[in-house]
Amino acid sequence: MSSLVTYQVEDGLALIGLARPPVNALGQPLREAILQACERADADAAVRAIVLYGANGLFCAGADISEFGSPASFAAPDLPDVLLRLTRLDKPLVAAIGRLALGGGLELALACGYRVGEPQTHVGLPEINLGLLPGAGGTQRLPRLVGVAPALEMMLSGAQVPAARALELGILDRLADSAGQLLDCACQFARELIASGAPARPAERFPDPASGLEADFLERYRAEQEPRWKSRLAPRLVFSAVEAACLLPLEQGLAREVALFKQAEDSLQSQAQRHVFFAEREAGKIPGIDASTPLRPIRKVAVIGAGTMGGGIAMNFINVGIPVTLLERQGDALDRGLAQIRQNYSISVKRGKLSEERLEQRMALLTGTLDYADLADADLVIEAVFEQLQIKQEVFRQLDQVCKPGAILATNTSSLDVDQIAAVTTRAQDVIGLHFFSPANVMRLLEVVNARETAADVLATTLRMGRTIGKVPVVSGVCFGFIGNRMLEPYAREAHRLVLEGATPEQVDAVLTGLDLNMGVFSMLDLAGVDVNFLVRDANRAAIAHDPSYCRIGDELYSLGRYGQKTGRGFYLYEGRNRQNDYEVVALAERLAGELHVARRPIADQEIHDRCLFMLINEGIQLLDEGIALRAGDIDLVWINGYGFPAHLGGPMHYAEQLGLDKVLAGIEHYRQSLGEYGRMWFTPAPLLERLVAAGKTRIERF
Ligand code: 3H9
């Protein structure tokens, strides 16, 4: 018997434990072992029912993602086949689902006639997050078990469903009182099934999933959902598979599902999303940090600045039960900040996402203060004051006076030099950058800026803390703008310049949203604040002074007080949330082009794509070469989680690999030639890009 499963016969029951740490991923060897064990039990006259469980507590996280895209993914016995064979056994199978049954793991449980969970159990079909659809019966069996609407909701959201809801839906038949009692409860259930002569498989609750559905249900559902899918393939394939479940007998539906799954598996989108899955896990692996690196306890947090950013940061911690002291300089600003946090939670209460009781519990964890002395017992202090070096340095001088030894002192700067901030303290080893993205309680990205003297345990602690509050922490070295905002500079520069040369803000934004970015450059600047962007640029003026056209339109809008959405005018005009084009911006572009002697011409969408994206990619590659980013995948995570880059393109670095590094280099060289002095000024290929292409490499890596 394979070491990947445990096998035991007890009192008429075969207990088969999945034992492939860490998550019992259903790679080929485990699939084979499960099948052999189940067939052995089926052939053993002493066995009357089979209980499948996770020998290490967790049931199963699904197919082995690392097999996708290789022959191993469908190597015999493939998962759909294994599960079909399990459904044909003559003895009842009970799945004892500890903690998780995800993807193929839930499909394995669905192939068992009966399922038992425990209070912490979560089930789900998260394949959509990998650009896939359930491919081992999930799209056919789940709608038959729970009905079409809840099945579609689970597959399209990829969300995990907690035990109580799974019981209500009929995915679970029974709940054990605790995780420790799960196996006993499943065995007891199996004995009851034997005693009552229950069939190997109970009759399905919805043998025809379409029964009871309104005639136009699927059509309406699709029309409602489709705008959210943008150009993603996977939701469309999920939908086709569920249509098949409604129209075809089970066996034909299963065959259709496999065909659709293979189409998804081969798609560039799924390759990109699988890359993102592994990049998220890689991002936590930092040279010099491992499991033996000590962590500092974080029991109390302080946040300095009760503005939108500080308030959002504070919410992250109270959401997970960590008390926060919020410091402001003036009483009225503090009151406003505290009221805003309460208001944010009230919106969640109104939407039914939070109970009144929880709201009060969270607010009770929050204390306002005007006095630095109240920060003396904080384990982690995060400064979120005005983005100016002298102001931040002053805050850190005060922190150095009042904070206890060993407290971690973090700055939320978005572009300033963390080394210069650390230098004003007597404890630079305790200083780090924690760059949250606005709105800080929503956006998943946390750039963790590892300054020159930051201690390893400070870095390790903040990375762990970041994950505790539900962020994707990515480590960056110190440079102007770190990974994200430094890459934003050349990308936004090209967008501005293209408007001078003849494009409109709307055309530029449409090209970018056409690629499925959440927002174009100009809508993003209007949202973030044209003023904020100006101030960041201004701090770096010396580096751009040689180009008088550099973001000139942005500078002019700033001087006109057109700060974006908050003033109702920026690159666009706003009425509430409605955005309109503004011909004054076009007129401004025409005037500036005349003054700067920039020839105006019609601009093709392809040129907008290439100039904005290639400059973004080029800067990312340069950051990797400089060691500011540790891996290309880290850069992708920054842009996906902080700047709305679509995960199904895999982030800018992965997108460049899909386009072809040679094409990106050729594009940069083309614009270096064709854009005259401007091209020679900015279109310089990153040396690493040139080296990679010269060596015939297709992946972006340090080299
Ligand atoms: C599928 O099932 C398709 C089928 O419908 C059809 C097939 C024909 N495979 O996240 P963690 C690794 S698609 C391979 O850090 P956590 C992970 O890389 C699949 N490896 O822990 C990491 O390795 P390392 C549908 C996997 O506790 C280690 O396990 N299922 C898989 O924060 C620990 O992971 C999913 O999409 C896997 N399936 O979270 C579930 N899962 O240590 C994907 C994990 O070397 N998995 N690994 O870096 C998850 O969502 C989370 O990993 C989980 C644990 C919630 C399970």
mmCIF file of N, CA and C and ligand atoms in Angstrom, residues 22-23 25 61-66 68 74 79-80 100 102-105 107 126-127 130 132-136 160 261 277-278 281 285, ligand 1:
data_model
loop_
_atom_site.group_PDB
_atom_site.id
_atom_site.type_symbol
_atom_site.label_atom_id
_atom_site.label_comp_id
_atom_site.label_asym_id
_atom_site.label_seq_id
_atom_site.Cartn_x
_atom_site.Cartn_y
_atom_site.Cartn_z
ATOM 1 N N PRO A 22 1.462 19.093 2.152
ATOM 2 C CA PRO A 22 0.762 19.738 3.260
ATOM 3 C C PRO A 22 -0.768 19.732 3.111
ATOM 4 N N VAL A 23 -1.286 19.545 1.879
ATOM 5 C CA VAL A 23 -2.728 19.787 1.713
ATOM 6 C C VAL A 23 -3.445 18.659 0.965
ATOM 7 N N ALA A 25 -2.916 17.445 -1.973
ATOM 8 C CA ALA A 25 -3.210 17.774 -3.373
ATOM 9 C C ALA A 25 -3.236 16.479 -4.185
ATOM 10 N N ALA A 61 -7.141 19.906 -0.645
ATOM 11 C CA ALA A 61 -7.195 21.227 -1.303
ATOM 12 C C ALA A 61 -7.324 21.111 -2.811
ATOM 13 N N GLY A 62 -7.624 19.915 -3.317
ATOM 14 C CA GLY A 62 -7.936 19.818 -4.746
ATOM 15 C C GLY A 62 -6.821 19.216 -5.566
ATOM 16 N N ALA A 63 -6.966 19.351 -6.891
ATOM 17 C CA ALA A 63 -5.967 18.828 -7.815
ATOM 18 C C ALA A 63 -4.618 19.480 -7.509
ATOM 19 N N ASP A 64 -3.556 18.831 -7.951
ATOM 20 C CA ASP A 64 -2.218 19.385 -7.739
ATOM 21 C C ASP A 64 -1.958 20.451 -8.800
ATOM 22 N N ILE A 65 -1.957 21.702 -8.367
ATOM 23 C CA ILE A 65 -1.888 22.819 -9.320
ATOM 24 C C ILE A 65 -0.572 22.783 -10.105
ATOM 25 N N SER A 66 0.482 22.242 -9.466
ATOM 26 C CA SER A 66 1.766 22.241 -10.175
ATOM 27 C C SER A 66 1.771 21.251 -11.346
ATOM 28 N N PHE A 68 -0.668 21.172 -13.601
ATOM 29 C CA PHE A 68 -1.394 21.730 -14.749
ATOM 30 C C PHE A 68 -0.426 22.214 -15.811
ATOM 31 N N PHE A 74 -3.365 15.015 -16.515
ATOM 32 C CA PHE A 74 -4.364 13.994 -16.869
ATOM 33 C C PHE A 74 -3.727 12.603 -16.982
ATOM 34 N N LEU A 79 -8.251 12.450 -12.606
ATOM 35 C CA LEU A 79 -9.193 12.665 -11.503
ATOM 36 C C LEU A 79 -10.647 12.394 -11.902
ATOM 37 N N PRO A 80 -11.095 12.884 -13.073
ATOM 38 C CA PRO A 80 -12.488 12.587 -13.431
ATOM 39 C C PRO A 80 -12.752 11.083 -13.458
ATOM 40 N N LEU A 100 -10.910 21.554 5.229
ATOM 41 C CA LEU A 100 -11.111 22.080 3.877
ATOM 42 C C LEU A 100 -11.401 20.992 2.864
ATOM 43 N N LEU A 102 -11.581 21.667 -1.079
ATOM 44 C CA LEU A 102 -11.593 22.701 -2.120
ATOM 45 C C LEU A 102 -11.373 22.068 -3.486
ATOM 46 N N GLY A 103 -12.018 22.623 -4.503
ATOM 47 C CA GLY A 103 -11.798 22.186 -5.870
ATOM 48 C C GLY A 103 -11.993 20.688 -6.003
ATOM 49 N N GLY A 104 -10.956 20.039 -6.569
ATOM 50 C CA GLY A 104 -11.021 18.586 -6.726
ATOM 51 C C GLY A 104 -11.269 17.872 -5.402
ATOM 52 N N GLY A 105 -10.914 18.517 -4.286
ATOM 53 C CA GLY A 105 -11.166 17.929 -2.967
ATOM 54 C C GLY A 105 -12.656 17.854 -2.692
ATOM 55 N N GLU A 107 -14.839 17.883 -5.083
ATOM 56 C CA GLU A 107 -15.366 16.952 -6.102
ATOM 57 C C GLU A 107 -15.197 15.502 -5.646
ATOM 58 N N PRO A 126 -12.784 26.817 -5.856
ATOM 59 C CA PRO A 126 -12.056 28.042 -6.177
ATOM 60 C C PRO A 126 -11.336 28.005 -7.530
ATOM 61 N N GLU A 127 -11.659 27.024 -8.377
ATOM 62 C CA GLU A 127 -10.931 26.900 -9.650
ATOM 63 C C GLU A 127 -10.928 28.199 -10.446
ATOM 64 N N LEU A 130 -8.024 30.329 -10.546
ATOM 65 C CA LEU A 130 -6.878 29.836 -11.309
ATOM 66 C C LEU A 130 -7.195 29.865 -12.809
ATOM 67 N N LEU A 132 -9.710 28.475 -14.153
ATOM 68 C CA LEU A 132 -10.192 27.135 -14.497
ATOM 69 C C LEU A 132 -11.655 27.001 -14.118
ATOM 70 N N LEU A 133 -12.207 25.827 -14.406
ATOM 71 C CA LEU A 133 -13.522 25.472 -13.881
ATOM 72 C C LEU A 133 -13.350 24.118 -13.207
ATOM 73 N N PRO A 134 -14.267 23.748 -12.329
ATOM 74 C CA PRO A 134 -14.166 22.410 -11.749
ATOM 75 C C PRO A 134 -14.178 21.393 -12.893
ATOM 76 N N GLY A 135 -13.245 20.441 -12.861
ATOM 77 C CA GLY A 135 -13.109 19.553 -14.021
ATOM 78 C C GLY A 135 -13.284 18.092 -13.681
ATOM 79 N N ALA A 136 -13.678 17.822 -12.447
ATOM 80 C CA ALA A 136 -13.828 16.411 -12.058
ATOM 81 C C ALA A 136 -15.237 16.183 -11.508
ATOM 82 N N GLN A 160 -15.275 30.311 -0.246
ATOM 83 C CA GLN A 160 -15.400 29.159 0.651
ATOM 84 C C GLN A 160 -16.717 29.251 1.414
ATOM 85 N N PHE A 261 -12.761 21.967 -19.414
ATOM 86 C CA PHE A 261 -11.651 22.118 -18.469
ATOM 87 C C PHE A 261 -10.321 22.190 -19.222
ATOM 88 N N PHE A 277 -0.855 32.431 -8.400
ATOM 89 C CA PHE A 277 -1.017 31.580 -7.206
ATOM 90 C C PHE A 277 0.357 31.255 -6.608
ATOM 91 N N PHE A 278 1.270 30.810 -7.441
ATOM 92 C CA PHE A 278 2.580 30.426 -6.900
ATOM 93 C C PHE A 278 3.402 31.667 -6.510
ATOM 94 N N ARG A 281 2.715 32.694 -3.000
ATOM 95 C CA ARG A 281 3.370 31.851 -1.995
ATOM 96 C C ARG A 281 4.877 32.097 -1.970
ATOM 97 N N LYS A 285 8.852 34.095 0.819
ATOM 98 C CA LYS A 285 10.167 33.471 1.041
ATOM 99 C C LYS A 285 11.265 34.512 0.809
HETATM 100 C C1 3H9 B 1 -8.708 21.747 -9.135
HETATM 101 O O1 3H9 B 1 -8.955 21.140 -8.113
HETATM 102 C C2 3H9 B 1 -9.128 21.290 -10.509
HETATM 103 C C3 3H9 B 1 -10.138 20.196 -10.475
HETATM 104 O O2 3H9 B 1 -11.436 20.753 -10.419
HETATM 105 C C4 3H9 B 1 -10.114 19.390 -11.757
HETATM 106 C C5 3H9 B 1 -8.855 18.627 -12.081
HETATM 107 C C6 3H9 B 1 -8.944 17.792 -13.334
HETATM 108 N N1 3H9 B 1 -1.866 22.059 -5.446
HETATM 109 O O3 3H9 B 1 -1.444 28.535 0.550
HETATM 110 P P1 3H9 B 1 -0.476 27.907 1.484
HETATM 111 C C7 3H9 B 1 0.717 24.263 -1.621
HETATM 112 S S1 3H9 B 1 -7.780 23.155 -9.105
HETATM 113 C C8 3H9 B 1 -0.558 22.126 -5.246
HETATM 114 O O4 3H9 B 1 0.791 28.614 1.739
HETATM 115 P P2 3H9 B 1 -2.454 28.173 3.575
HETATM 116 C C9 3H9 B 1 1.167 25.700 -1.705
HETATM 117 O O5 3H9 B 1 1.758 25.981 -2.950
HETATM 118 C C10 3H9 B 1 -7.312 23.336 -7.429
HETATM 119 N N2 3H9 B 1 -0.006 22.776 -4.191
HETATM 120 O O6 3H9 B 1 -1.165 27.551 2.898
HETATM 121 C C11 3H9 B 1 2.139 25.784 -0.556
HETATM 122 O O7 3H9 B 1 3.364 25.207 -0.996
HETATM 123 P P3 3H9 B 1 4.770 25.794 -0.476
HETATM 124 C C12 3H9 B 1 -8.407 23.930 -6.620
HETATM 125 C C13 3H9 B 1 -0.832 23.349 -3.341
HETATM 126 O O8 3H9 B 1 -2.647 27.401 4.805
HETATM 127 C C14 3H9 B 1 1.537 24.849 0.482
HETATM 128 O O9 3H9 B 1 0.635 24.006 -0.234
HETATM 129 N N3 3H9 B 1 -7.917 24.225 -5.275
HETATM 130 C C15 3H9 B 1 -2.217 23.312 -3.503
HETATM 131 O O10 3H9 B 1 -2.337 29.664 3.634
HETATM 132 C C16 3H9 B 1 0.746 25.575 1.561
HETATM 133 O O11 3H9 B 1 -0.182 26.449 0.928
HETATM 134 C C17 3H9 B 1 -7.440 25.420 -4.930
HETATM 135 O O12 3H9 B 1 -7.445 26.356 -5.717
HETATM 136 C C18 3H9 B 1 -2.736 22.608 -4.614
HETATM 137 N N4 3H9 B 1 -4.055 22.510 -4.824
HETATM 138 O O13 3H9 B 1 -3.659 27.894 2.572
HETATM 139 C C19 3H9 B 1 -6.920 25.556 -3.528
HETATM 140 N N5 3H9 B 1 -2.804 24.004 -2.486
HETATM 141 O O14 3H9 B 1 4.752 25.622 1.011
HETATM 142 C C20 3H9 B 1 -5.569 26.190 -3.555
HETATM 143 C C21 3H9 B 1 -1.801 24.436 -1.700
HETATM 144 O O15 3H9 B 1 5.768 24.987 -1.207
HETATM 145 N N6 3H9 B 1 -4.939 26.292 -2.241
HETATM 146 N N7 3H9 B 1 -0.609 24.050 -2.213
HETATM 147 O O16 3H9 B 1 4.764 27.233 -0.886
HETATM 148 C C22 3H9 B 1 -5.318 27.226 -1.344
HETATM 149 O O17 3H9 B 1 -6.246 27.990 -1.526
HETATM 150 C C23 3H9 B 1 -4.496 27.329 -0.093
HETATM 151 O O18 3H9 B 1 -3.235 26.770 -0.340
HETATM 152 C C24 3H9 B 1 -5.103 26.582 1.134
HETATM 153 C C25 3H9 B 1 -4.073 26.589 2.301
HETATM 154 C C26 3H9 B 1 -6.362 27.356 1.558
HETATM 155 C C27 3H9 B 1 -5.424 25.169 0.811
#
